Tab-separated table of C-alpha atoms in Angstrom:
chain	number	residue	atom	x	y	z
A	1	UNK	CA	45.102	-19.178	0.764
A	2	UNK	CA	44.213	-15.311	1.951
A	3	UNK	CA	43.880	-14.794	-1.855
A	4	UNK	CA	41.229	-17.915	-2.633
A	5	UNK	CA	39.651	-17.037	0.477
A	6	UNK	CA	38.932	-13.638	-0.499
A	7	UNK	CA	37.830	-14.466	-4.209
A	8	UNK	CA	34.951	-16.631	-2.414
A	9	UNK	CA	34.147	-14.221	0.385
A	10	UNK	CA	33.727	-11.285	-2.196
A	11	UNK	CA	31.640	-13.736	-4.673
A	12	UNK	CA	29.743	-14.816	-1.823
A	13	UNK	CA	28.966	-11.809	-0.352
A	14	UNK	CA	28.034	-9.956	-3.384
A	15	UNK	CA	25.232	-12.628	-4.438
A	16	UNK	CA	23.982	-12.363	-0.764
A	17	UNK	CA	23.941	-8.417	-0.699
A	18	UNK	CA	22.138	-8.831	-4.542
A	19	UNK	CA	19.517	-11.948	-2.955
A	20	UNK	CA	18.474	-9.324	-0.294
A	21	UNK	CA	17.974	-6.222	-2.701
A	22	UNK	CA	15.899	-8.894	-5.155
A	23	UNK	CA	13.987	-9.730	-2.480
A	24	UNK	CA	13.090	-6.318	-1.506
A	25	UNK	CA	12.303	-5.307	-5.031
A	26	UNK	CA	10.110	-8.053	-5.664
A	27	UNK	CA	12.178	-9.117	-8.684
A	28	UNK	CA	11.500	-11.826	-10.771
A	29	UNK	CA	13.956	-13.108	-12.896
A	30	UNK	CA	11.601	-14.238	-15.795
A	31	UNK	CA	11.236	-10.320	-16.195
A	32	UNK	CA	13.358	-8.384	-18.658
A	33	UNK	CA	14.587	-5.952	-15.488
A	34	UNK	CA	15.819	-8.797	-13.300
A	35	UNK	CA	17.678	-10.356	-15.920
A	36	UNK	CA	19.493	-7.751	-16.516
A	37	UNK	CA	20.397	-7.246	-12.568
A	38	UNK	CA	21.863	-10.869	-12.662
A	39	UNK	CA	23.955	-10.321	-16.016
A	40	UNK	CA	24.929	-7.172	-14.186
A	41	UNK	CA	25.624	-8.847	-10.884
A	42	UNK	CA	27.759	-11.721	-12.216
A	43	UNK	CA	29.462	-8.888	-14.006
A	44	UNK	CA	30.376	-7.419	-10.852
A	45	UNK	CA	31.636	-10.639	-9.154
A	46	UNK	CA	33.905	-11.440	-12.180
A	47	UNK	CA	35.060	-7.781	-12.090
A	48	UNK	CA	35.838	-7.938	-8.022
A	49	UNK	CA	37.675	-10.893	-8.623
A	50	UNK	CA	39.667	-9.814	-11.454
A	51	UNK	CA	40.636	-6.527	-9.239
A	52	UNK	CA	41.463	-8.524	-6.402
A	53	UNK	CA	44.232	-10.686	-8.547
A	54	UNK	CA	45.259	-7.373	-9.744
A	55	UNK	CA	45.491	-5.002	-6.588
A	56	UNK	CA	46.057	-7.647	-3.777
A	57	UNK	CA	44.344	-7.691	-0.954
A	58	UNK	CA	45.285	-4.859	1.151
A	59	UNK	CA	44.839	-2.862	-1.792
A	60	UNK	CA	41.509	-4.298	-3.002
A	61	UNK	CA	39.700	-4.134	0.481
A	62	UNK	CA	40.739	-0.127	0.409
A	63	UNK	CA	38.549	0.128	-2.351
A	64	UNK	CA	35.773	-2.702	-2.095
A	65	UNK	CA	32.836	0.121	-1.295
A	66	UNK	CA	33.744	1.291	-4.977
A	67	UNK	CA	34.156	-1.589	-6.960
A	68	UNK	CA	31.621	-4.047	-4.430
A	69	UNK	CA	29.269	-2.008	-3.026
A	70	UNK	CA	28.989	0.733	-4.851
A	71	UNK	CA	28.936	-1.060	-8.228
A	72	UNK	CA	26.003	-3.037	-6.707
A	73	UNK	CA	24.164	0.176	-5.800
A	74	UNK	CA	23.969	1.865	-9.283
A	75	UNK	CA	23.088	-1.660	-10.692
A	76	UNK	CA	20.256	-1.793	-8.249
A	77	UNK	CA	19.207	1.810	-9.188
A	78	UNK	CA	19.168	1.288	-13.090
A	79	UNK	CA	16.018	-1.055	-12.349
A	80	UNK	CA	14.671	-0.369	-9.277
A	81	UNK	CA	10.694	0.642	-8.724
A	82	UNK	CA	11.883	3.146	-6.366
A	83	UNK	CA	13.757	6.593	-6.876
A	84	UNK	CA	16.849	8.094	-5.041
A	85	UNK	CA	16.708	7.795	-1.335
A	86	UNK	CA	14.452	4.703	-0.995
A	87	UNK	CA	16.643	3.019	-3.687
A	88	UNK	CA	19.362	3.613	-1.061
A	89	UNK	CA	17.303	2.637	1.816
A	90	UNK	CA	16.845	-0.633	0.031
A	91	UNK	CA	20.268	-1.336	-1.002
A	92	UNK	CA	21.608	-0.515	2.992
A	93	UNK	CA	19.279	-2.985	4.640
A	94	UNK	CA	20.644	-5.535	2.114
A	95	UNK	CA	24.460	-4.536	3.285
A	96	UNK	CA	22.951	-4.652	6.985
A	97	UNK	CA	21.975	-8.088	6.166
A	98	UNK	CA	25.424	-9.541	5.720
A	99	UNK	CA	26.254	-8.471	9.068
A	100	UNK	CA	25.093	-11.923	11.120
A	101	UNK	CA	26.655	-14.093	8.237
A	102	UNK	CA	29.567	-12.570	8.988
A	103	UNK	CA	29.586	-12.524	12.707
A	104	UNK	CA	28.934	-16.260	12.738
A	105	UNK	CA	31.091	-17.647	10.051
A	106	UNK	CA	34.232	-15.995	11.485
A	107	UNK	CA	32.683	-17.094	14.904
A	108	UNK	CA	32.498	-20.632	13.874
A	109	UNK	CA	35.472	-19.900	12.540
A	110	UNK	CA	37.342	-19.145	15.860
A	111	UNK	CA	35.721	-22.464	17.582
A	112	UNK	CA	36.115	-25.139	14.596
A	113	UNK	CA	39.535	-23.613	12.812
A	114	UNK	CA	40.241	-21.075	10.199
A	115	UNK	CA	39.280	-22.727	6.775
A	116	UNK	CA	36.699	-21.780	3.809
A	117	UNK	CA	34.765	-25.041	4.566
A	118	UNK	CA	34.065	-23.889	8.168
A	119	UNK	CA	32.605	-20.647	6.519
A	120	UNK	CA	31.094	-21.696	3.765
A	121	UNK	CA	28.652	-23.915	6.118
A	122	UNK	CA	28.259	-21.149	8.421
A	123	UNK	CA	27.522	-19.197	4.977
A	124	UNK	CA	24.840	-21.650	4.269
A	125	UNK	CA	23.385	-22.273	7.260
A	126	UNK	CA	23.214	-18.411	8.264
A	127	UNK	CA	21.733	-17.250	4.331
A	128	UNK	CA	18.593	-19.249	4.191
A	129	UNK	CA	16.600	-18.174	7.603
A	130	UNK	CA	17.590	-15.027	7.547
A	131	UNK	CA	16.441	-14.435	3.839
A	132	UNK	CA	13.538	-16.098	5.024
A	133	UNK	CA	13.197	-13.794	7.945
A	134	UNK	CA	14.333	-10.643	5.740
A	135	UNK	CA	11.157	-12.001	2.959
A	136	UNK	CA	8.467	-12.967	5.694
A	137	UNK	CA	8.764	-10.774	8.176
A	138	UNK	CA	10.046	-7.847	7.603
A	139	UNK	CA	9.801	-6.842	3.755
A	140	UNK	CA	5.714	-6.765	4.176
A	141	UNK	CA	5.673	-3.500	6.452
A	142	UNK	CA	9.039	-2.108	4.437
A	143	UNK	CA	7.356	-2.384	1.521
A	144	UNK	CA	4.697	-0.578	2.653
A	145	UNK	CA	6.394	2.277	3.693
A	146	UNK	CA	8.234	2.482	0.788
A	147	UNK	CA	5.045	2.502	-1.871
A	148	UNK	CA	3.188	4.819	0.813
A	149	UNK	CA	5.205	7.176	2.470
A	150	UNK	CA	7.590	9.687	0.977
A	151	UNK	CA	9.288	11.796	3.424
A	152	UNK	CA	11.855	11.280	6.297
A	153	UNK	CA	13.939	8.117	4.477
A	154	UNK	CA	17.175	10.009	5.311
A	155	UNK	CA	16.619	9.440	8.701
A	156	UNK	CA	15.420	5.834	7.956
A	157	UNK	CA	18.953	5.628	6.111
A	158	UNK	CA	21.221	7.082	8.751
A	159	UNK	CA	21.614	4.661	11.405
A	160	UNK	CA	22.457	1.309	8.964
A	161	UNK	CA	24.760	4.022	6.605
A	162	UNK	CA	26.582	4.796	10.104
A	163	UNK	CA	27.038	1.296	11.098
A	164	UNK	CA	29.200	0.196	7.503
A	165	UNK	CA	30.726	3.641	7.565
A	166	UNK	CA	32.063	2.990	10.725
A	167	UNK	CA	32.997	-1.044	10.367
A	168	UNK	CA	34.439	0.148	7.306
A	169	UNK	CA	36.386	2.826	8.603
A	170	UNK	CA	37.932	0.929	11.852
A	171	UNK	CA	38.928	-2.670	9.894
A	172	UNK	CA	39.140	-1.635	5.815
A	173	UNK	CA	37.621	-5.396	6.314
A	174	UNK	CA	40.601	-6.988	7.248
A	175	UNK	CA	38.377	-9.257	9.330
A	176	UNK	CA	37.253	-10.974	5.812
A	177	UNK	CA	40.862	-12.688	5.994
A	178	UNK	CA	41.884	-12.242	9.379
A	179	UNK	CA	40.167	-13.926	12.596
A	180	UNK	CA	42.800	-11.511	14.414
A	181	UNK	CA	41.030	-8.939	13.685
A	182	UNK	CA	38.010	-9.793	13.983
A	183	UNK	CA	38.982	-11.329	17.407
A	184	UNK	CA	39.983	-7.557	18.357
A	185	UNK	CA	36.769	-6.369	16.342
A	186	UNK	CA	34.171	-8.742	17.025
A	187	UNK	CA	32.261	-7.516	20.313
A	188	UNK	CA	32.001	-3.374	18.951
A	189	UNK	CA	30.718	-5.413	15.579
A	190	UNK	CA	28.283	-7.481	17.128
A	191	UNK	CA	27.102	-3.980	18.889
A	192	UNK	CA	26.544	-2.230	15.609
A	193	UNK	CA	24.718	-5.198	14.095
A	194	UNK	CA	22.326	-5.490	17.143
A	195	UNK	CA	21.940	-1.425	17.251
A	196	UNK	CA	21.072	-1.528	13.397
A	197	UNK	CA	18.704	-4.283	13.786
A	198	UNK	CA	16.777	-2.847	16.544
A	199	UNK	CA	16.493	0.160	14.556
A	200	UNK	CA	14.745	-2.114	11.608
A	201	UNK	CA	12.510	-3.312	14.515
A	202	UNK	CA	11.102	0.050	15.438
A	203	UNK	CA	10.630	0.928	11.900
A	204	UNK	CA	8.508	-2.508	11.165
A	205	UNK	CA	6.917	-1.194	14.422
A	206	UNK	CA	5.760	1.967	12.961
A	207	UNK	CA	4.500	0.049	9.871
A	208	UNK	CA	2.657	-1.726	12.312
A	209	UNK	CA	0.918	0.593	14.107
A	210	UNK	CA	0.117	2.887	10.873
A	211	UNK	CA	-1.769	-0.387	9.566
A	212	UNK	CA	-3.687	-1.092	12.723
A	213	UNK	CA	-4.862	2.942	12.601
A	214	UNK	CA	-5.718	2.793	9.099
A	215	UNK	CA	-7.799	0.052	9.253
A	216	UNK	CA	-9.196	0.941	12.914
A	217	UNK	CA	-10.110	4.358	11.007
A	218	UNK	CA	-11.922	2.159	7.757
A	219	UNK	CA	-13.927	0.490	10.423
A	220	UNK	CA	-14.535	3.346	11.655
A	221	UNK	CA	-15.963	4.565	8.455
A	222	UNK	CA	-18.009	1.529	7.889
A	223	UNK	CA	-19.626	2.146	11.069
A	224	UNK	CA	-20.377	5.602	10.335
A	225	UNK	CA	-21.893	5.327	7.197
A	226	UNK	CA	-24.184	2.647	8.367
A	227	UNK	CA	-25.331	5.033	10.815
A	228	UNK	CA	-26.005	7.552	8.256
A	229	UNK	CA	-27.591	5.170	6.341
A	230	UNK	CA	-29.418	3.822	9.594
A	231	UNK	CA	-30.942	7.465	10.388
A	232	UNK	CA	-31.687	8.262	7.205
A	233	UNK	CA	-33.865	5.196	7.194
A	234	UNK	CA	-35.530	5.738	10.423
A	235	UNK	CA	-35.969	8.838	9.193
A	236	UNK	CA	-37.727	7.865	6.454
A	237	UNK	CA	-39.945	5.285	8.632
A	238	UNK	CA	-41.176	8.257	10.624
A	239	UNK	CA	-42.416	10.266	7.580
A	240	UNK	CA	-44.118	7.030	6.573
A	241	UNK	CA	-45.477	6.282	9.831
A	242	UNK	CA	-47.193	10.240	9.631
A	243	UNK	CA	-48.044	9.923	6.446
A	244	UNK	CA	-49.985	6.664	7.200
A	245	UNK	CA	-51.551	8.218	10.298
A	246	UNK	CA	-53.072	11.116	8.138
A	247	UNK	CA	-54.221	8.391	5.387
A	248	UNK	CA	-56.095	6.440	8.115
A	249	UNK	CA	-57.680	9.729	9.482
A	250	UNK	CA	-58.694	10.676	6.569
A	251	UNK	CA	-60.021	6.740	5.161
A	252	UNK	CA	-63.228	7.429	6.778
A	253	UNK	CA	-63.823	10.714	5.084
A	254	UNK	CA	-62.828	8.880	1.654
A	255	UNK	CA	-65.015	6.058	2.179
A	256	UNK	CA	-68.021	8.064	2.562
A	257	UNK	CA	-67.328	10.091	-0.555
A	258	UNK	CA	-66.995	6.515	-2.626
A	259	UNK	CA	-70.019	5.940	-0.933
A	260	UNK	CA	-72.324	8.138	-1.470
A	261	UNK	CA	-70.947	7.730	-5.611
A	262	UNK	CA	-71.846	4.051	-5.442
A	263	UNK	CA	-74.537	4.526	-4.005
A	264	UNK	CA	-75.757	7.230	-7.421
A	265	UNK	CA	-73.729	4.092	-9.526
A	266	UNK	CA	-71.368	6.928	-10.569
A	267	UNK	CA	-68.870	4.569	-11.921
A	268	UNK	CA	-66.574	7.144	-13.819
A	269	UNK	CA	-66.598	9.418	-10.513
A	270	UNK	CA	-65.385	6.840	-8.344
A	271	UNK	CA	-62.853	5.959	-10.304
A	272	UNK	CA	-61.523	9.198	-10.554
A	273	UNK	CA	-61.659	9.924	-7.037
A	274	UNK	CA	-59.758	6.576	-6.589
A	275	UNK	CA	-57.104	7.191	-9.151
A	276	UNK	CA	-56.848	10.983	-7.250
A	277	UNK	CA	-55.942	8.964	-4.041
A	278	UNK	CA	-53.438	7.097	-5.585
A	279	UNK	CA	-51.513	10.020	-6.995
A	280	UNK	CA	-51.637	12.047	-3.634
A	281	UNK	CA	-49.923	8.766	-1.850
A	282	UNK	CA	-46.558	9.559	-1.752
A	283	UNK	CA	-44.386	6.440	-1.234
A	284	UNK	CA	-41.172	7.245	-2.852
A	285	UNK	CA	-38.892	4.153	-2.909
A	286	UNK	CA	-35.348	4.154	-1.623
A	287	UNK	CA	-32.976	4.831	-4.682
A	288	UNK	CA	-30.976	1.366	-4.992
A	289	UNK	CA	-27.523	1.612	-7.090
A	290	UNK	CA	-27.311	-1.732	-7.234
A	291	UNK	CA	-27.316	-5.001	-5.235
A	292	UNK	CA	-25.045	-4.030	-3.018
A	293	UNK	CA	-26.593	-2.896	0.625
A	294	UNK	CA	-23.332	-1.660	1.353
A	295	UNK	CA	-22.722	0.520	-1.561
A	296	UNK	CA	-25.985	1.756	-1.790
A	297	UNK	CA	-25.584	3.061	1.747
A	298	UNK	CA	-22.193	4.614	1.110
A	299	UNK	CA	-23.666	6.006	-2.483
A	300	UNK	CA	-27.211	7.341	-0.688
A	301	UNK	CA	-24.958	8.914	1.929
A	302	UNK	CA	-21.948	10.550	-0.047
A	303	UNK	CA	-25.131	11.611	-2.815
A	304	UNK	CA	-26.482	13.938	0.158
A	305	UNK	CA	-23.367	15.238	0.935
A	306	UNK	CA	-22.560	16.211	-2.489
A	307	UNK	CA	-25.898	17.776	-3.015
A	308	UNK	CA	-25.232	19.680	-0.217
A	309	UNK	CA	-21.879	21.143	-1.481
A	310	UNK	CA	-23.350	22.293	-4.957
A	311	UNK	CA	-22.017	18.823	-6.514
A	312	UNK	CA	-23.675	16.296	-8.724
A	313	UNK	CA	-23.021	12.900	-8.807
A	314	UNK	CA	-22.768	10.851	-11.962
A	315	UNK	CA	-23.301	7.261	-10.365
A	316	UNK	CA	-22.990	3.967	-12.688
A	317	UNK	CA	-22.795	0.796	-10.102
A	318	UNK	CA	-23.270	-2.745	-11.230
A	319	UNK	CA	-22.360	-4.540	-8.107
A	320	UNK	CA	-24.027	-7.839	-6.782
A	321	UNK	CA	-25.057	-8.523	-3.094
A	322	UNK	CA	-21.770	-10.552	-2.462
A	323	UNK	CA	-18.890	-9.881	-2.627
A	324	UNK	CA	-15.220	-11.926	-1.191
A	325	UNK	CA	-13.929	-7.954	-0.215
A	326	UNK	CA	-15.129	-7.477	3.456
A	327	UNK	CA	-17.734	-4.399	3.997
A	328	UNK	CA	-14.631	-2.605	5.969
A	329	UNK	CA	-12.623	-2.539	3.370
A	330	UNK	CA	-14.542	-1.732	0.306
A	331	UNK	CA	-16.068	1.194	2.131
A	332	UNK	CA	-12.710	2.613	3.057
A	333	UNK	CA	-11.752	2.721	-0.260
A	334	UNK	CA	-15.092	3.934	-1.565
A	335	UNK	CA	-15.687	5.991	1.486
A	336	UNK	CA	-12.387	8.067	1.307
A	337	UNK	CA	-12.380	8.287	-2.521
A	338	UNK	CA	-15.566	9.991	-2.755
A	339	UNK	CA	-14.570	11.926	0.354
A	340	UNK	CA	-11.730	13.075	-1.737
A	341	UNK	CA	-13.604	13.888	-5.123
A	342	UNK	CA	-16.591	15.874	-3.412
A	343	UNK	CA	-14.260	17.976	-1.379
A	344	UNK	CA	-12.048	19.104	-4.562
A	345	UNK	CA	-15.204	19.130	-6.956
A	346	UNK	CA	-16.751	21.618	-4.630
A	347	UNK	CA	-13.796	24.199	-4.515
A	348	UNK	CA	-13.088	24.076	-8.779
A	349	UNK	CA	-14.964	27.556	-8.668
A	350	UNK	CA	-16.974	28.094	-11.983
A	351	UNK	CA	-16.004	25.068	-13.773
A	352	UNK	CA	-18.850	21.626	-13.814
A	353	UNK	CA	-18.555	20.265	-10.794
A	354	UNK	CA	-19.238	16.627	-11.136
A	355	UNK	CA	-18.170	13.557	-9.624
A	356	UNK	CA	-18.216	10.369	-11.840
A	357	UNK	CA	-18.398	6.763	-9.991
A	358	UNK	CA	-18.190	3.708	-12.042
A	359	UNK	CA	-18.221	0.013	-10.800
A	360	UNK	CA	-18.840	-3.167	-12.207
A	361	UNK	CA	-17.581	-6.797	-12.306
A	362	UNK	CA	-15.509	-7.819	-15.103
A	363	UNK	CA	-13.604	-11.626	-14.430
A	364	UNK	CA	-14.302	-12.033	-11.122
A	365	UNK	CA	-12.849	-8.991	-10.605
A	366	UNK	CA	-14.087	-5.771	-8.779
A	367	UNK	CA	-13.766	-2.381	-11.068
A	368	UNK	CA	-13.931	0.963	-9.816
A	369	UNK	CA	-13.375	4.375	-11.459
A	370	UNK	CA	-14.131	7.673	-9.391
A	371	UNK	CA	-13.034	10.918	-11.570
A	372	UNK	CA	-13.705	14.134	-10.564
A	373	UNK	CA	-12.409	17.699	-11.485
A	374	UNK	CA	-9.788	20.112	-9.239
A	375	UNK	CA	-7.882	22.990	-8.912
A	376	UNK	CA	-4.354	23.531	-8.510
A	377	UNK	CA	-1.555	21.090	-8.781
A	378	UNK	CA	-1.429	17.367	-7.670
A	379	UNK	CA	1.776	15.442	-7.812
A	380	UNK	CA	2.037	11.896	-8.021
A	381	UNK	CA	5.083	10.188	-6.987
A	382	UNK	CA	5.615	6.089	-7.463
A	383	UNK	CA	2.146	5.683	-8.223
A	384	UNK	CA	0.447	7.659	-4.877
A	385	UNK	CA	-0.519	10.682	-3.977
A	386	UNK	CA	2.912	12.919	-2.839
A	387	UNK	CA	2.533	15.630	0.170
A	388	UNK	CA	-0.515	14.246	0.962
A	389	UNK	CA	-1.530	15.538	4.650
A	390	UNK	CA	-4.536	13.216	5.201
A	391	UNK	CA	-4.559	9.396	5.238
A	392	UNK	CA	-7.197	8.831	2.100
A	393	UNK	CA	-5.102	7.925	-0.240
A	394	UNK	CA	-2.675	5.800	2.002
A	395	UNK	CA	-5.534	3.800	3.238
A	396	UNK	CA	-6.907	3.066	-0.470
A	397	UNK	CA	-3.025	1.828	-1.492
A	398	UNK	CA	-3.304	0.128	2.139
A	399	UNK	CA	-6.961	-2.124	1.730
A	400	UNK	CA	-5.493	-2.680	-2.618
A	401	UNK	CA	-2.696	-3.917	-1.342
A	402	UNK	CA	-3.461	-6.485	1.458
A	403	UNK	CA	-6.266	-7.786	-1.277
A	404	UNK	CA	-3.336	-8.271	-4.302
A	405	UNK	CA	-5.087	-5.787	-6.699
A	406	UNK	CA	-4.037	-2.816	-8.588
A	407	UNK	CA	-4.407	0.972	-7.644
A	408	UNK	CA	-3.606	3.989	-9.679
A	409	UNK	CA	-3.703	7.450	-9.384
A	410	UNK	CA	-3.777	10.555	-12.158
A	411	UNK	CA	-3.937	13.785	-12.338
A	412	UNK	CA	-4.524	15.404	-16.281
A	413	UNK	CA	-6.100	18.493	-17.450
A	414	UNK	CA	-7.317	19.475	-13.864
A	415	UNK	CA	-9.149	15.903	-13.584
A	416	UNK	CA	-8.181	13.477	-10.972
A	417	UNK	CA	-8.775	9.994	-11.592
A	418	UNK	CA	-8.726	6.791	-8.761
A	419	UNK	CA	-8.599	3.333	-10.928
A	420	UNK	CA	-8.568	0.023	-8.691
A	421	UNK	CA	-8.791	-3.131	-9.336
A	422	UNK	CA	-9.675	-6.253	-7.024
């Protein structure tokens, strides 16, 4: 009975573990990648089971980390988006996730008698809302850790790696088969569980809280540039509004000159004088991109700051008026792109310093290209920006993300190159 019992804990537990690293990952098991993972997986469970009939169980549970766990963790690495440490980072919250299955099956267990039909119910019961909770709640924020941030995932490892070590190291999992055990086990278990969970809280927490600042800080941007935009406008009223004053002061004088040519029907000299006029009214008119108000405000501003800086701007917009992407949001991404490319433009030394913006609709879909040329060395890790002190490029992968599209970043013969797609 401890045998069968085993067999179906091990299988169980192993497609669980597998369910929660899939849906970290994203997987999708039309694709080539996740195929593989479930031939793979299966695999594994026929492989446990085989060493289990071979070993016994005292024997098999000393080495379930290598031929379970383990197994499962180079498997998840061979197609896994993510590299080394997050890889790891995404396999441990999937072990972390057994650990309420387990606490109430052999619970249920205790009340309602020791049999696999008692535990397979709790099994059941237990797997689908917390999948559900693992896939709605707190894989969002995870995820965007893991595509954004690169640094201090040892420490976001630690805690759930402690809490298997040690409920590894104190039962060998003898609880699996043996509610004695986990009778003596149980309450130190249940206190790793909650401490490990709690620890997944704070981190969706900081996810949190680095969203709300991002986009507090796009906002922020929006607002700002419409100032600019706003000042540079007034400003431009006020020249007007002088420029108008010395027109109408002068009217009088002009009107006497036409005058006094009408009056010798000097036909030829009036026009002249009035075509003079016309060319001496200076009314330039506000350079507009495109239809955009929005981009033409964040173009017209970023334009004056690259002049500034000893950088041109090569600017090719096609957007309309409307667009479904909020004004916050497309001027973060705009905003701390071009941010990005004047800065580095202005410090490539003797080399053209040029920034290149293209946008344009293709499919419903919003294009943008910014290019521009640097110095020194840019690494790009998982598709972003690595070592990055500021927040630009976090905040573009942030506002791409939460609309579905695509971002990518690359750096090639000292040119950097932001493509997105919305």
């Amino acid at each position: 009975m401890h045998s069968f019992e085993m067999q179906f804990n091990t299988c169980l537990l192993l497609v669980y573990i597998a369910s929660g690293i899939m849906i970290l990952e994203g997987f999708d098991l039309r694709k080539r990648g996740s195929r593989l993972f479930a031939a793979l997986l299966a695999a594994g469970v026929v492989a446990n089971v085989l060493a289990l009939r071979a070993f016994g169980i005292e024997r098999y549970l000393r080495v379930y980390p290598v031929v379970s766990l383990l197994f499962l963790l180079a498997t998840s690495m061979l197609i896994s988006r993510y590299r080394g440490i997050k890889t790891v980072f995404v396999f441990l919250t999937a072990v972390i996730w057994v650990s309420p299955l387990l606490l109430g099956a052999h619970a249920a267990a205790l009340v309602l008698g020791n049999n696999y039909l008692v535990k397979l119910v709790s099994y059941v019961a237990l797997s689908v809302p917390m999948l559900l909770l693992l896939k709605l709640y707190f894989r969002p924020p995870l995820l965007y850790l893991l595509d954004n941030y690169h640094r201090g995932w040892a420490l976001f490892c630690a805690v759930p790696f402690l809490c298997a070590f040690v409920s590894y190291y104190q039962t060998r999992y003898r609880f699996l088969y043996d509610l004695e055990t986990f009778r003596e086990t149980g309450i130190w278990q249940l206190s790793l569980s909650v401490l490990s969970f709690l620890t997944y809280l704070l981190i969706v927490e900081y996810a949190r809280q680095i969203r709300e600042r991002l986009e507090a800080k796009g906002v922020s941007q929006l607002l700002q540039t419409q100032l600019q935009g706003a000042l540079q406008h007034m400003e431009s009223l006020k020249h007007s509004e002088r420029q108008a004053a010395v027109y109408v002061h002068d009217l009088r004088h002009h009107l006497r000159y036409i005058h006094s040519l009408a009056a010798e029907k000097n036909c030829d000299g009036i026009t002249a004088y009035v075509a003079g006029i016309e060319r001496s009214i200076d009314q330039p008119a506000a350079h507009a991109f495109c239809k955009n108000e929005t981009v033409n405000l964040i173009l017209s501003s970023f334009r004056a700051q690259a002049e500034r800086r000893g950088v041109s701007m090569d600017i090719r917009a096609d957007i309309p008026e409307k667009l479904d992407i909020p004004d916050a949001d497309l001027c973060v991404i705009i905003s701390n792109a071009l941010e990005n490319a004047i800065e580095a433009a202005s410090a490539v030394g003797d080399r053209e310093r040029v920034v290149r913006f293209s946008c344009h609709m293709k499919n419903s879909q919003l294009l943008l290209e910014i290019a521009n040329p640097f110095e020194g060395e840019v690494k790009i890790e998982d598709g972003a920006v690595a070592d990055e002190d500021g927040l630009g490029t976090k905040s573009i992968a942030l506002i791409v993300e939460k609309h579905a599209g695509l971002c990518s970043f690359e750096a090639k013969n000292g040119e950097f190159a932001l493509r997105v797609i919305l």
